[in-house]
N, CA, C and O atoms as a MOPAC input file, in Angstrom:
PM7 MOZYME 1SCF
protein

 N    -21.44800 1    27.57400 1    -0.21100 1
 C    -20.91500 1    27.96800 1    -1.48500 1
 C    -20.21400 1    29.30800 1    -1.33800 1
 O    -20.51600 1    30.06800 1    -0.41800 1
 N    -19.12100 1    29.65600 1    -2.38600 1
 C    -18.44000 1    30.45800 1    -2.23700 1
 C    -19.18100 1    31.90200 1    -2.43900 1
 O    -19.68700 1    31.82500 1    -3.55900 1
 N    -19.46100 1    33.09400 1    -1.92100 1
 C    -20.02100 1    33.85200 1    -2.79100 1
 C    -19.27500 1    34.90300 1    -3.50500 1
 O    -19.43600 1    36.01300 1    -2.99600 1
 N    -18.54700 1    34.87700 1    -4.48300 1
 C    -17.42100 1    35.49600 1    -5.04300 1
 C    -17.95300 1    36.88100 1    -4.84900 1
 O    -17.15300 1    37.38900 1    -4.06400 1
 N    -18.62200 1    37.52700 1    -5.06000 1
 C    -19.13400 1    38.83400 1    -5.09700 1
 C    -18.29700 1    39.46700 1    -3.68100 1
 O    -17.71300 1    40.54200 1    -3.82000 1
 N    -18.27800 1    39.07900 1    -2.93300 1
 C    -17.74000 1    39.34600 1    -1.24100 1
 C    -16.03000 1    39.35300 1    -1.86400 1
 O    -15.20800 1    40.15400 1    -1.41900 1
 N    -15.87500 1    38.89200 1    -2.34900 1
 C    -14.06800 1    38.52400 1    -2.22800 1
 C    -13.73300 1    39.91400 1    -3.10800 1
 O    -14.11700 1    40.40100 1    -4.17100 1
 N    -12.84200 1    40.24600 1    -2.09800 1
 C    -12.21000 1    41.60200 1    -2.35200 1
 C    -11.32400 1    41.67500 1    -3.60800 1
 O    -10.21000 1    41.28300 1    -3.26000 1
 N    -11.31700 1    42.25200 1    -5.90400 1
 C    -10.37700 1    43.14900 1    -7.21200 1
 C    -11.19100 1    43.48500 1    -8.26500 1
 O    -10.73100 1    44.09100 1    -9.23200 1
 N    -11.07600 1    45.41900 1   -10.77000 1
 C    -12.04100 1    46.14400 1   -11.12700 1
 C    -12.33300 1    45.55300 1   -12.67500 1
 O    -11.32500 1    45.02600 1   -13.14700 1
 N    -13.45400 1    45.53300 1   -13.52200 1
 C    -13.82100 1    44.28400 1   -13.68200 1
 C    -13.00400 1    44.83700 1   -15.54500 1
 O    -12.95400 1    44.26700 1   -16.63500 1
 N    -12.52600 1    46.14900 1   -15.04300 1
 C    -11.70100 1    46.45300 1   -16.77400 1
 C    -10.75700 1    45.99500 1   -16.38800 1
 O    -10.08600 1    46.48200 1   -15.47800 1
 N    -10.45800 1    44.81100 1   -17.08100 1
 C     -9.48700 1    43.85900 1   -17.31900 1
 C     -8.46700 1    44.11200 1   -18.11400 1
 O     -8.54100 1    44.15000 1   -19.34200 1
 N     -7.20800 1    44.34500 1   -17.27500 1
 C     -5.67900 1    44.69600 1   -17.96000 1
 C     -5.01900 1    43.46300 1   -18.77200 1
 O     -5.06700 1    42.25300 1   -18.55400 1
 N     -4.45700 1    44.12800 1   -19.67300 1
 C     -3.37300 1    43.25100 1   -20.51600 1
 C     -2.79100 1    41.86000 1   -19.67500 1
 O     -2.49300 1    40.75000 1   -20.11500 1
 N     -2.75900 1    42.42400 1   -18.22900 1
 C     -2.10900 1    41.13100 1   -17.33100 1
 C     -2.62000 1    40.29000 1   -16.90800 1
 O     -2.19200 1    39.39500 1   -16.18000 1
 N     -3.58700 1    40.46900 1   -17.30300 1
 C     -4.97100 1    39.11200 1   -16.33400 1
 C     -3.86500 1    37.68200 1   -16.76900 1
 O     -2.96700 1    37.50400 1   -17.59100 1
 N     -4.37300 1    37.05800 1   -15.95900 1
 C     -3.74100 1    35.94000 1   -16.49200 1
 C     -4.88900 1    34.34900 1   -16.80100 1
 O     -6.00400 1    34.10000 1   -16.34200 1
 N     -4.13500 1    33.66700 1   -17.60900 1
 C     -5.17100 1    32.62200 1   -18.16700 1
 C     -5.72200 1    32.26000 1   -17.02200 1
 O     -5.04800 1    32.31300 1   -15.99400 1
 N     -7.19400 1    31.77800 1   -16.99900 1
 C     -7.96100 1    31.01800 1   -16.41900 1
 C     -8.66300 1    29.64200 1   -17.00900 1
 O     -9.86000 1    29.73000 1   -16.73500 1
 N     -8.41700 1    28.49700 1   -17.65900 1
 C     -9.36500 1    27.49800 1   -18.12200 1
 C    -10.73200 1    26.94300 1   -17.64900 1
 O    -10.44100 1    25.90900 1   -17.05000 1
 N    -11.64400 1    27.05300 1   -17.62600 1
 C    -12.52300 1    26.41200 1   -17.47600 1
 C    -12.58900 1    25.05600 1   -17.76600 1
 O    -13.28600 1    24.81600 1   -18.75100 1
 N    -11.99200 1    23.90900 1   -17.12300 1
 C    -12.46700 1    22.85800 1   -17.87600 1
 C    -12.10400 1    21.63200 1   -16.86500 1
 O    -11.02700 1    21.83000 1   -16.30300 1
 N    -12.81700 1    20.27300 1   -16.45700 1
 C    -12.24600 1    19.73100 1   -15.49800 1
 C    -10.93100 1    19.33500 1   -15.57500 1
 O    -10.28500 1    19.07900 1   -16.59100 1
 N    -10.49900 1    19.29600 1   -14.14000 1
 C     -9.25500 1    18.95100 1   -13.73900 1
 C     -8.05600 1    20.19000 1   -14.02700 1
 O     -6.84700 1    19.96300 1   -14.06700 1
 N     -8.57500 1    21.28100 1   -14.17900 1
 C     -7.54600 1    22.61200 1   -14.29400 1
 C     -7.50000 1    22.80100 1   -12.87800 1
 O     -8.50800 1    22.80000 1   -12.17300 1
 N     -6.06600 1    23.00200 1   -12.36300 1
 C     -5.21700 1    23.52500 1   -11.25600 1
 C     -5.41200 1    24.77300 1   -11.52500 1
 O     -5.30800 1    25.13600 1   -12.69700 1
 N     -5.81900 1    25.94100 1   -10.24300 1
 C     -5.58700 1    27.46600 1   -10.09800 1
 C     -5.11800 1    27.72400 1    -8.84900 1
 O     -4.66700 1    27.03400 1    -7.93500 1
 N     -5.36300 1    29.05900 1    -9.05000 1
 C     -5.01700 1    29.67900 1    -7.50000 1
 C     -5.65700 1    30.93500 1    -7.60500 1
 O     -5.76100 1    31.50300 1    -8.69300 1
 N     -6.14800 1    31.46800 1    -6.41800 1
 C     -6.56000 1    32.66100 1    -6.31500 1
 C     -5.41100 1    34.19800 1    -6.18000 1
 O     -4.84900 1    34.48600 1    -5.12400 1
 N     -5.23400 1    35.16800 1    -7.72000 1
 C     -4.53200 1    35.82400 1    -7.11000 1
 C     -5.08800 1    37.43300 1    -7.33800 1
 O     -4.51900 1    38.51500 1    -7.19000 1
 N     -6.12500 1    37.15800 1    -7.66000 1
 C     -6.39300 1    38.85600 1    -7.78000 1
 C     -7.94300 1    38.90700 1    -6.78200 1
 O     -8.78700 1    38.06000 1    -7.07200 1
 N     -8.24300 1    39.83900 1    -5.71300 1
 C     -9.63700 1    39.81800 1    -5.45600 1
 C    -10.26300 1    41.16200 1    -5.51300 1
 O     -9.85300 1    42.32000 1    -5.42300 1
 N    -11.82300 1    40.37100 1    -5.76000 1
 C    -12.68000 1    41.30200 1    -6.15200 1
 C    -13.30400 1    42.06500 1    -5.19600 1
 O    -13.59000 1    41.43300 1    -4.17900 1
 N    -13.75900 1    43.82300 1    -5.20800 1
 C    -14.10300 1    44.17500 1    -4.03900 1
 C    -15.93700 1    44.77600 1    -4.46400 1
 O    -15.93400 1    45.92500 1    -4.90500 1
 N    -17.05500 1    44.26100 1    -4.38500 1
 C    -18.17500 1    44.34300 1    -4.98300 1
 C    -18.75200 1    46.12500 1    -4.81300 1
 O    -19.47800 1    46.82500 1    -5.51900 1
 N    -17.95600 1    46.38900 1    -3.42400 1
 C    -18.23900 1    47.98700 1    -3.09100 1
 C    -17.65200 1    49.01200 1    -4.30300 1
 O    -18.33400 1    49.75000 1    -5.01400 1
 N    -16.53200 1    48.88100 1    -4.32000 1
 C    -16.07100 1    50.02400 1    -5.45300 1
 C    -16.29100 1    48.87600 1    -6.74300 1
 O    -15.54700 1    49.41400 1    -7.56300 1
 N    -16.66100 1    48.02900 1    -7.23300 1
 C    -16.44300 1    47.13500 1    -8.29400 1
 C    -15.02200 1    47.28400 1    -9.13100 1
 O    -14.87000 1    47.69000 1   -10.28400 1
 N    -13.95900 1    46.79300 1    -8.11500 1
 C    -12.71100 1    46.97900 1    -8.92700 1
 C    -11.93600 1    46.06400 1    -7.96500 1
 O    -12.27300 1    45.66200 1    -6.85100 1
 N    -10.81800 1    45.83500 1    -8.66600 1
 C     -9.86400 1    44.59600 1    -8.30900 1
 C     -8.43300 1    45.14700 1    -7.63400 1
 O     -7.96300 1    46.28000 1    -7.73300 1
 N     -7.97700 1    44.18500 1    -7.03800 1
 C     -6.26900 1    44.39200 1    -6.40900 1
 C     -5.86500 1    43.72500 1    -6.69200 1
 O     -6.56000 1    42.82100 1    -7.15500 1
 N     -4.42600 1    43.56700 1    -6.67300 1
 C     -3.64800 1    42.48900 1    -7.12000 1
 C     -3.30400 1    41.84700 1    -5.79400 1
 O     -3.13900 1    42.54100 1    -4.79100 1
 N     -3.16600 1    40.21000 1    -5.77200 1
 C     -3.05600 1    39.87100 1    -4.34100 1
 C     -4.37600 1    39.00000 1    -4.10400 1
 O     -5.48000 1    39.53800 1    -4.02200 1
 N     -4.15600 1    37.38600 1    -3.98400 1
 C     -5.30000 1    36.87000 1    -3.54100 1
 C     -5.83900 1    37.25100 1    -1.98200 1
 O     -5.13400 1    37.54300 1    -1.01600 1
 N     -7.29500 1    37.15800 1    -2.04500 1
 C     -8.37700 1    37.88100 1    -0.60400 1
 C     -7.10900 1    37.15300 1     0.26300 1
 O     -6.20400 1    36.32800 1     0.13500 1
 N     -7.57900 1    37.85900 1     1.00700 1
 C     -6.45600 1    37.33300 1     2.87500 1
 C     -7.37300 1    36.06800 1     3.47400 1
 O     -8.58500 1    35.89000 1     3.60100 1
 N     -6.27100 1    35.34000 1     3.75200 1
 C     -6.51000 1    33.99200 1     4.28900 1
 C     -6.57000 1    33.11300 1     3.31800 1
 O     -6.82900 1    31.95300 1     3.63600 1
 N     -6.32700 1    33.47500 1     1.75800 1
 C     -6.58600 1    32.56600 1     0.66100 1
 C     -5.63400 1    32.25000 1    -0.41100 1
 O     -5.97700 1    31.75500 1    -1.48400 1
 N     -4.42200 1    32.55200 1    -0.08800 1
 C     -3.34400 1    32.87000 1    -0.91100 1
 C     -2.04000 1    31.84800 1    -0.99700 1
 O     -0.98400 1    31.87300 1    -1.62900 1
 N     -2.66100 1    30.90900 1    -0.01300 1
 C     -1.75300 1    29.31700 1    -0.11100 1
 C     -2.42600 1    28.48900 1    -0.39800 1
 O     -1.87000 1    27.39700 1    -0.27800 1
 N     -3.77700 1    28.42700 1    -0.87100 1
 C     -4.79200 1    28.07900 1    -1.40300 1
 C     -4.16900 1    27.39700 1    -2.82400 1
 O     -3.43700 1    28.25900 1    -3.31200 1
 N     -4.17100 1    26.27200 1    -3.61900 1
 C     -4.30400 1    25.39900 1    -4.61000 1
 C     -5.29000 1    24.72400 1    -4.83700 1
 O     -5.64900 1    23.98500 1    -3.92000 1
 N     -6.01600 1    24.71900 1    -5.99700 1
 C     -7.47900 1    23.98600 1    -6.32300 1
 C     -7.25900 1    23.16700 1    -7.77800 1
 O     -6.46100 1    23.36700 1    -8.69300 1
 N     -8.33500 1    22.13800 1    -7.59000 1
 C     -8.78700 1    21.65300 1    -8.74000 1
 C    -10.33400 1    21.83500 1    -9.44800 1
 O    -11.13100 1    22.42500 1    -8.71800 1
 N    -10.62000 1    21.59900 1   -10.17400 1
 C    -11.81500 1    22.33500 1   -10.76500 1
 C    -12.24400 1    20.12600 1   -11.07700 1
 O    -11.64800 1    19.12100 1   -11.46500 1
 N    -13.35600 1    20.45300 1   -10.66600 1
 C    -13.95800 1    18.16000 1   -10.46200 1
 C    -14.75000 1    18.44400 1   -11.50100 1
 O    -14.90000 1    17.67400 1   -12.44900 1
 N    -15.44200 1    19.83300 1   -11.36700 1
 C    -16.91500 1    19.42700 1   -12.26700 1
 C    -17.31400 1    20.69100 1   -13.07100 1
 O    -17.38600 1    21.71900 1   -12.39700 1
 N    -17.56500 1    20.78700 1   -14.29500 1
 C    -18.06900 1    22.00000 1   -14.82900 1
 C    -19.55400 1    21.83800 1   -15.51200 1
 O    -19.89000 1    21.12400 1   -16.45600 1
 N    -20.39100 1    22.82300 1   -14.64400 1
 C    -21.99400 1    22.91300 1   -15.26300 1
 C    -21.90800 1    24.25500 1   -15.48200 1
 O    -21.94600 1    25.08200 1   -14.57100 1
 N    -21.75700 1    24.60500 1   -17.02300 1
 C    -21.90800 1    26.07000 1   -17.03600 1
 C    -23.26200 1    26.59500 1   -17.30400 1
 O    -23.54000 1    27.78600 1   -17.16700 1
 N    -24.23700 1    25.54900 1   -17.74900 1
 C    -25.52000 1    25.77600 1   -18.08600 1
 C    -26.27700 1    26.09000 1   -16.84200 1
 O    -27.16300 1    26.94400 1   -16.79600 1
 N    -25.80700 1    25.21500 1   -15.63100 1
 C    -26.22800 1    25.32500 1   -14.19900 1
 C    -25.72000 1    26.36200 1   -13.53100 1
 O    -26.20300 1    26.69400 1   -12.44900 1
 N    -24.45900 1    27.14800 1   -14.20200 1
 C    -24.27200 1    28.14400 1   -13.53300 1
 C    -23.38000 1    27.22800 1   -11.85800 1
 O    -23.59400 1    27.47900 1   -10.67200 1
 N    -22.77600 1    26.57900 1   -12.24300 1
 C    -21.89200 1    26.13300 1   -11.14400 1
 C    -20.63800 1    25.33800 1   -12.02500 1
 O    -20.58800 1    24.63400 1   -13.03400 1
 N    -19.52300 1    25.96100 1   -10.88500 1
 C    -18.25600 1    25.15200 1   -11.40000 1
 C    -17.55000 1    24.33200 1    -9.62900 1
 O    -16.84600 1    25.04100 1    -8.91000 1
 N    -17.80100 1    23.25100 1    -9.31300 1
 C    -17.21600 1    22.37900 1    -8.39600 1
 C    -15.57000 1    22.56500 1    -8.33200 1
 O    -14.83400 1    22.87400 1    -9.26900 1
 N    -15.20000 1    22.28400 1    -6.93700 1
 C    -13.76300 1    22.29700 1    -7.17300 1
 C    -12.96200 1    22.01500 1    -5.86400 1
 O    -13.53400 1    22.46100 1    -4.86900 1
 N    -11.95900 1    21.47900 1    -5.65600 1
 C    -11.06500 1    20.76700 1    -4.52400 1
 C     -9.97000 1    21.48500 1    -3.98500 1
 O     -9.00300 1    21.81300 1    -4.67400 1
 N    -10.10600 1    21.79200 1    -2.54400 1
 C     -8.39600 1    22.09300 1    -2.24700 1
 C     -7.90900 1    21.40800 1    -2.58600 1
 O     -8.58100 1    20.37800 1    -2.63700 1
 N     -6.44100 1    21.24600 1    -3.11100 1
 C     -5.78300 1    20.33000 1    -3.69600 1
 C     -4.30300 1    20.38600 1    -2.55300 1
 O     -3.77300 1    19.34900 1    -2.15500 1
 N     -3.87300 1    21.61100 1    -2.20800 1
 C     -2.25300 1    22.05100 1    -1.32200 1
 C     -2.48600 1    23.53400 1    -0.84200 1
 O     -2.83100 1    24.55900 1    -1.42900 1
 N     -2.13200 1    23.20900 1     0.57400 1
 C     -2.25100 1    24.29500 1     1.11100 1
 C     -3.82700 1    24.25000 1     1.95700 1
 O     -4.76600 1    23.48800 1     1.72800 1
 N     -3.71700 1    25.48500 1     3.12600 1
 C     -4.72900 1    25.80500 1     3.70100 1
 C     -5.42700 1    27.03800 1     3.67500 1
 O     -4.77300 1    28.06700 1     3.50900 1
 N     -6.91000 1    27.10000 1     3.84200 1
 C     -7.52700 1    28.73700 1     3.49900 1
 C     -8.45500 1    29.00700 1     4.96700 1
 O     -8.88100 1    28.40000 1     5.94900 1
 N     -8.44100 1    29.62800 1     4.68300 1
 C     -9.12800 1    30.53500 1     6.46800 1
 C     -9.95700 1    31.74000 1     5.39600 1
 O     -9.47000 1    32.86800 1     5.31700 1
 N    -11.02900 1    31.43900 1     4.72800 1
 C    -11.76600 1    32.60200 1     3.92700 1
 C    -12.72800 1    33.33100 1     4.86600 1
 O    -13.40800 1    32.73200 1     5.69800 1
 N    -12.74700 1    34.55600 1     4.70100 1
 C    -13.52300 1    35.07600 1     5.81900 1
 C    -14.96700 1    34.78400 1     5.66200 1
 O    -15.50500 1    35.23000 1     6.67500 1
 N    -15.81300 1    34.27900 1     4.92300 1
 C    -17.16600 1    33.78300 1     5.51400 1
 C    -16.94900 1    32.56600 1     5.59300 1
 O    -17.66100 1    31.79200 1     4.95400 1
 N    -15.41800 1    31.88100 1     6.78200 1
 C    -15.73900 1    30.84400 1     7.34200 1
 C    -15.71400 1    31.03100 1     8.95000 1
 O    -15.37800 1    30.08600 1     9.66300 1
 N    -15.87600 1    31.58300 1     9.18900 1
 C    -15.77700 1    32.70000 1    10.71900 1
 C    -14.72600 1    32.10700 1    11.27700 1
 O    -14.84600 1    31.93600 1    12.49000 1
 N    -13.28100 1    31.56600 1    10.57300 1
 C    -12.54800 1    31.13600 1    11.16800 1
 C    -12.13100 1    30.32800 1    11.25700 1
 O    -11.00300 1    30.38900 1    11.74700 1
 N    -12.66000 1    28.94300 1    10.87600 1
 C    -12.47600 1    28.16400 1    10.34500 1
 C    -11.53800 1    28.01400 1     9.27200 1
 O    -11.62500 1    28.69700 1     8.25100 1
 N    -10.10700 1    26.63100 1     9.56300 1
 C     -9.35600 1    27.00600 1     8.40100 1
 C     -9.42200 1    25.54100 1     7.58300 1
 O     -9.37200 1    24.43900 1     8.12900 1
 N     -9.54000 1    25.78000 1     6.23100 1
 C     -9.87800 1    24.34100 1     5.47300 1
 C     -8.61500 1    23.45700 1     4.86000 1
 O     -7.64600 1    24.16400 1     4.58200 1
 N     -8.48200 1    22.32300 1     4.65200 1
 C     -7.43900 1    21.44900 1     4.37100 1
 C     -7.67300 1    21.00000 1     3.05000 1
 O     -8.68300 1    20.94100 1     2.34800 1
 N     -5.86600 1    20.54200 1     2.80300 1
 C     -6.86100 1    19.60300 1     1.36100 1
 C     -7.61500 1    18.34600 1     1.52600 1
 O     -7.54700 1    17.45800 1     2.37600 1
 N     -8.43700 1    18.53200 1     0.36200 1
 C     -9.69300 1    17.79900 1     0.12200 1
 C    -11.10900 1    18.27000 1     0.54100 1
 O    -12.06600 1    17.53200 1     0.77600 1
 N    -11.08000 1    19.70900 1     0.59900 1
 C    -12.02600 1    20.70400 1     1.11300 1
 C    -12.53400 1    20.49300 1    -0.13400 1
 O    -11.94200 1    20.00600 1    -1.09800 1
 N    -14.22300 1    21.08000 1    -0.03900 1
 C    -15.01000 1    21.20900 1    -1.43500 1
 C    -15.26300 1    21.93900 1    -1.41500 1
 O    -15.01000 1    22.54600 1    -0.37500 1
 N    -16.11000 1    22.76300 1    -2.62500 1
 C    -16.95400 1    23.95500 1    -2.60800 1
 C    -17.41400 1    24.13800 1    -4.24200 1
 O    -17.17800 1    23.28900 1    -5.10200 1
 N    -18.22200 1    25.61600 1    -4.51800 1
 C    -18.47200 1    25.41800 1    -5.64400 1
 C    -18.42100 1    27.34500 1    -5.83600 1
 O    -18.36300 1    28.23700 1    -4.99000 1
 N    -18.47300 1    27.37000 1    -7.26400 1
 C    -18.07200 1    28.66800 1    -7.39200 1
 C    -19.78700 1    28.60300 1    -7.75800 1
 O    -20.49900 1    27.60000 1    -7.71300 1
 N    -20.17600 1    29.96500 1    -8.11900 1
 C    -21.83000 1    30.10000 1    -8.52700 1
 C    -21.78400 1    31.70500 1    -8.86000 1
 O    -20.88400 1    32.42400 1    -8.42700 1
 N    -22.74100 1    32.13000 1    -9.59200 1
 C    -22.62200 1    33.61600 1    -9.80200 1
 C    -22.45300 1    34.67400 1    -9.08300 1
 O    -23.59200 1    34.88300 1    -8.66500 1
 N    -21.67000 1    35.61700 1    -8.58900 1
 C    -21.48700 1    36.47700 1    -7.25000 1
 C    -22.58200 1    37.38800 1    -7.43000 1
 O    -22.42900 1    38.24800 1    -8.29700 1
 N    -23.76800 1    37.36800 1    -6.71400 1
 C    -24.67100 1    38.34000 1    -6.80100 1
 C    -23.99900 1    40.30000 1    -6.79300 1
 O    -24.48700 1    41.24500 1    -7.41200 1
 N    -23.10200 1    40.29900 1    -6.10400 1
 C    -22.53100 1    41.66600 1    -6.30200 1
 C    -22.13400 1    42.03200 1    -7.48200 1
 O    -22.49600 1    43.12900 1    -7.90900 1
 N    -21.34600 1    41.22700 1    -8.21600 1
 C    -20.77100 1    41.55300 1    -9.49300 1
 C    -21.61600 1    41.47400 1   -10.73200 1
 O    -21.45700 1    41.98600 1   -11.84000 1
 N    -22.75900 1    40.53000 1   -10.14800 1
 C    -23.56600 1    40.61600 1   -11.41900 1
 C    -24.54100 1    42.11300 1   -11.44100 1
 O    -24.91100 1    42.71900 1   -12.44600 1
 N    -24.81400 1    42.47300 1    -9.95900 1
 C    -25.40500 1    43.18600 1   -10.06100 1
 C    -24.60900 1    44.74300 1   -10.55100 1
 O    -25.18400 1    45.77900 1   -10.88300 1
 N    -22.99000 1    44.46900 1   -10.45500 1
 C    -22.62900 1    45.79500 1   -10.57500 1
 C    -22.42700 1    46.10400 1   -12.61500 1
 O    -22.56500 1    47.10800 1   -13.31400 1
 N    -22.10700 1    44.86700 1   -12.87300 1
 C    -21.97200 1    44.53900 1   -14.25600 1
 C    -22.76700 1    43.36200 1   -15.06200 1
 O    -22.26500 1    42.30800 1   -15.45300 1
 N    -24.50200 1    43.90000 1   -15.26600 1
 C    -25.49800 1    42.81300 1   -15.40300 1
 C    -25.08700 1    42.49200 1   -17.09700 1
 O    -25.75600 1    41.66000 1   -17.71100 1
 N    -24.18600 1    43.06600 1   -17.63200 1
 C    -24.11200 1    42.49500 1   -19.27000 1
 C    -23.46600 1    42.01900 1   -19.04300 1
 O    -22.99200 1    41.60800 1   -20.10200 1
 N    -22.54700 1    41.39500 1   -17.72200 1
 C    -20.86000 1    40.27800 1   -17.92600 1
 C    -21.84500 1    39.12200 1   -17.93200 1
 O    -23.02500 1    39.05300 1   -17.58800 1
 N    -20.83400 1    38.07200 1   -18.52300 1
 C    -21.09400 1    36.66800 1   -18.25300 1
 C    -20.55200 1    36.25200 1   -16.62400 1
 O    -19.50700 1    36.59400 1   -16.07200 1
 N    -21.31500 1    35.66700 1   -16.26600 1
 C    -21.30400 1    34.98200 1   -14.66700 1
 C    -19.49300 1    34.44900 1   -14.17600 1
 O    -18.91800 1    34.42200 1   -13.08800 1
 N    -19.09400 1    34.11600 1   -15.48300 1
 C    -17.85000 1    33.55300 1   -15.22700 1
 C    -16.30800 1    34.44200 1   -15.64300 1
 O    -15.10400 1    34.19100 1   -15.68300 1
 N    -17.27300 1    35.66500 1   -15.91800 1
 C    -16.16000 1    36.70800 1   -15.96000 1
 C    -15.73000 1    36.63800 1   -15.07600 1
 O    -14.55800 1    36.29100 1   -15.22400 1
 N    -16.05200 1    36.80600 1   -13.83100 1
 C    -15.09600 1    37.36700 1   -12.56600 1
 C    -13.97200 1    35.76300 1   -12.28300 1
 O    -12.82500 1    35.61800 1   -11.85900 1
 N    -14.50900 1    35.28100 1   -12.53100 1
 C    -13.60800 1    33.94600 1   -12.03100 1
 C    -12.00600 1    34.39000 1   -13.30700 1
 O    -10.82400 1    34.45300 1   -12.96800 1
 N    -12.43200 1    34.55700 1   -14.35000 1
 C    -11.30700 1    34.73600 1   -15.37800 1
 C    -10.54900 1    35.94300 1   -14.81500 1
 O     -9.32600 1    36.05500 1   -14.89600 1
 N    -11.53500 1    37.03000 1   -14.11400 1
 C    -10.36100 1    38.32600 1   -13.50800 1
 C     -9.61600 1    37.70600 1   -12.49700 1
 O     -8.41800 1    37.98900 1   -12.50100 1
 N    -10.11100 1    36.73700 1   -11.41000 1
 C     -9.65500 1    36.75700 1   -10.11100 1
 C     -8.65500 1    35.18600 1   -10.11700 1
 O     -7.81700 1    35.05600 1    -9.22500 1
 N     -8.81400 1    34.17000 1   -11.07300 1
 C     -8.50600 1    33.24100 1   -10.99600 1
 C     -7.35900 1    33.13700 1   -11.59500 1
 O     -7.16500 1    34.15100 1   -12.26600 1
 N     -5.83800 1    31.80400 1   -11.73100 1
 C     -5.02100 1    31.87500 1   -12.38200 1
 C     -4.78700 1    29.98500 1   -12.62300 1
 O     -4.87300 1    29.21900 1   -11.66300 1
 N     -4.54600 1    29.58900 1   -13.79600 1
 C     -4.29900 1    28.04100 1   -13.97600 1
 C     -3.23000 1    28.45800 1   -13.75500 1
 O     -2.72500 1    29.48800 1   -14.20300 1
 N     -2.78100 1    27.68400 1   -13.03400 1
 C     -1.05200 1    26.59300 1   -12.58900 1
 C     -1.19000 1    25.57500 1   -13.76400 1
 O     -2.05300 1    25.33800 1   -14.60900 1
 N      0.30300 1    24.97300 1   -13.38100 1
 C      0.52900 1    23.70900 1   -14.50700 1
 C     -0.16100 1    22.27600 1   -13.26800 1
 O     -0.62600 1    21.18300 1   -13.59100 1
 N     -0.00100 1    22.77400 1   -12.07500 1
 C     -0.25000 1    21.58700 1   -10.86300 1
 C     -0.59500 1    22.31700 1    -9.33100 1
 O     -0.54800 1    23.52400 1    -9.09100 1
 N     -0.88200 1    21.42900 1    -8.56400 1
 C     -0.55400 1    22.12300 1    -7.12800 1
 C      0.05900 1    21.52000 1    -5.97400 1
 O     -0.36600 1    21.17200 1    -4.87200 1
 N      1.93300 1    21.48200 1    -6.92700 1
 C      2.39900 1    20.56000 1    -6.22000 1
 C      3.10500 1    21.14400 1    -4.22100 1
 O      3.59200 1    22.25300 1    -3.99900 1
 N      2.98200 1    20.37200 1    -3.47300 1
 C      3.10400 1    20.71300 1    -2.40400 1
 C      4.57600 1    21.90500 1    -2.14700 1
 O      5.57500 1    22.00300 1    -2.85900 1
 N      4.25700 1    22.62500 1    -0.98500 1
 C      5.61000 1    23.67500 1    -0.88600 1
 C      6.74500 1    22.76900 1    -0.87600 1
 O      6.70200 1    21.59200 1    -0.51600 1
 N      7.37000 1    23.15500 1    -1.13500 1
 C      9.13600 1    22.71500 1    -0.77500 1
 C      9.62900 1    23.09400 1     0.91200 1
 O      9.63000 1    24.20500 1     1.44400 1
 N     10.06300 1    21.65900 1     1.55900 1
 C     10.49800 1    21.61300 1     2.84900 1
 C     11.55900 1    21.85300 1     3.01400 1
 O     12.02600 1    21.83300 1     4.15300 1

């Protein structure tokens, strides 16, 4: 599982954030990351993750998990020691123990709304 807390952007959220949906079958992309040391954000998805396109399969917010699919594109995230993933990769988002611990009154799915962005799709690059 992903542990968002590790992924390198600050949790006062500017005018620019951009939409995030929660809901199945929403297309995103990763473009802002979170850094749990200073608890503040950059603009710029984490490195190795930024051709990255997803779909969101399953939402348990009561469970505190949101499921979700490479959809286009490949990611090389650094707690995969290197490893680079294709589409039809899985994973699941879950509460980032760093961020909760740096901001214990946010909701769990704040950080996904700072760091995350819906697309309309994730249609393949242009050849």
């Amino acid at each position: 599982m992903i542990r968002l807390a590790t992924l390198a952007l600050a949790l006062g959220a500017t005018p620019a954030t951009a939409e995030f949906l929660i809901e199945e079958g929403t297309y995103f992309v990763m473009y802002r990351d979170y850094d749990h040391v200073t608890n503040s954000f950059t603009d710029g998805a984490p490195e190795g993750e930024g051709d990255g396109c997803f779909q969101i399969t399953r939402v348990d917010l009561p469970g505190k998990t949101i499921d979700f699919t490479l959809v286009s594109g490949t990611i090389t995230p650094w707690w995969s020691d290197g490893e680079t993933f294709h589409p039809g990769f899985q994973n699941a988002f879950v509460p980032a123990i760093g961020f909760m611990e740096n901001n214990p009154d946010a909701e769990w799915t704040d950080l996904l709304h700072e760091i995350l962005k819906t697309v309309p799709d994730c249609a393949p690059p242009a050849s």
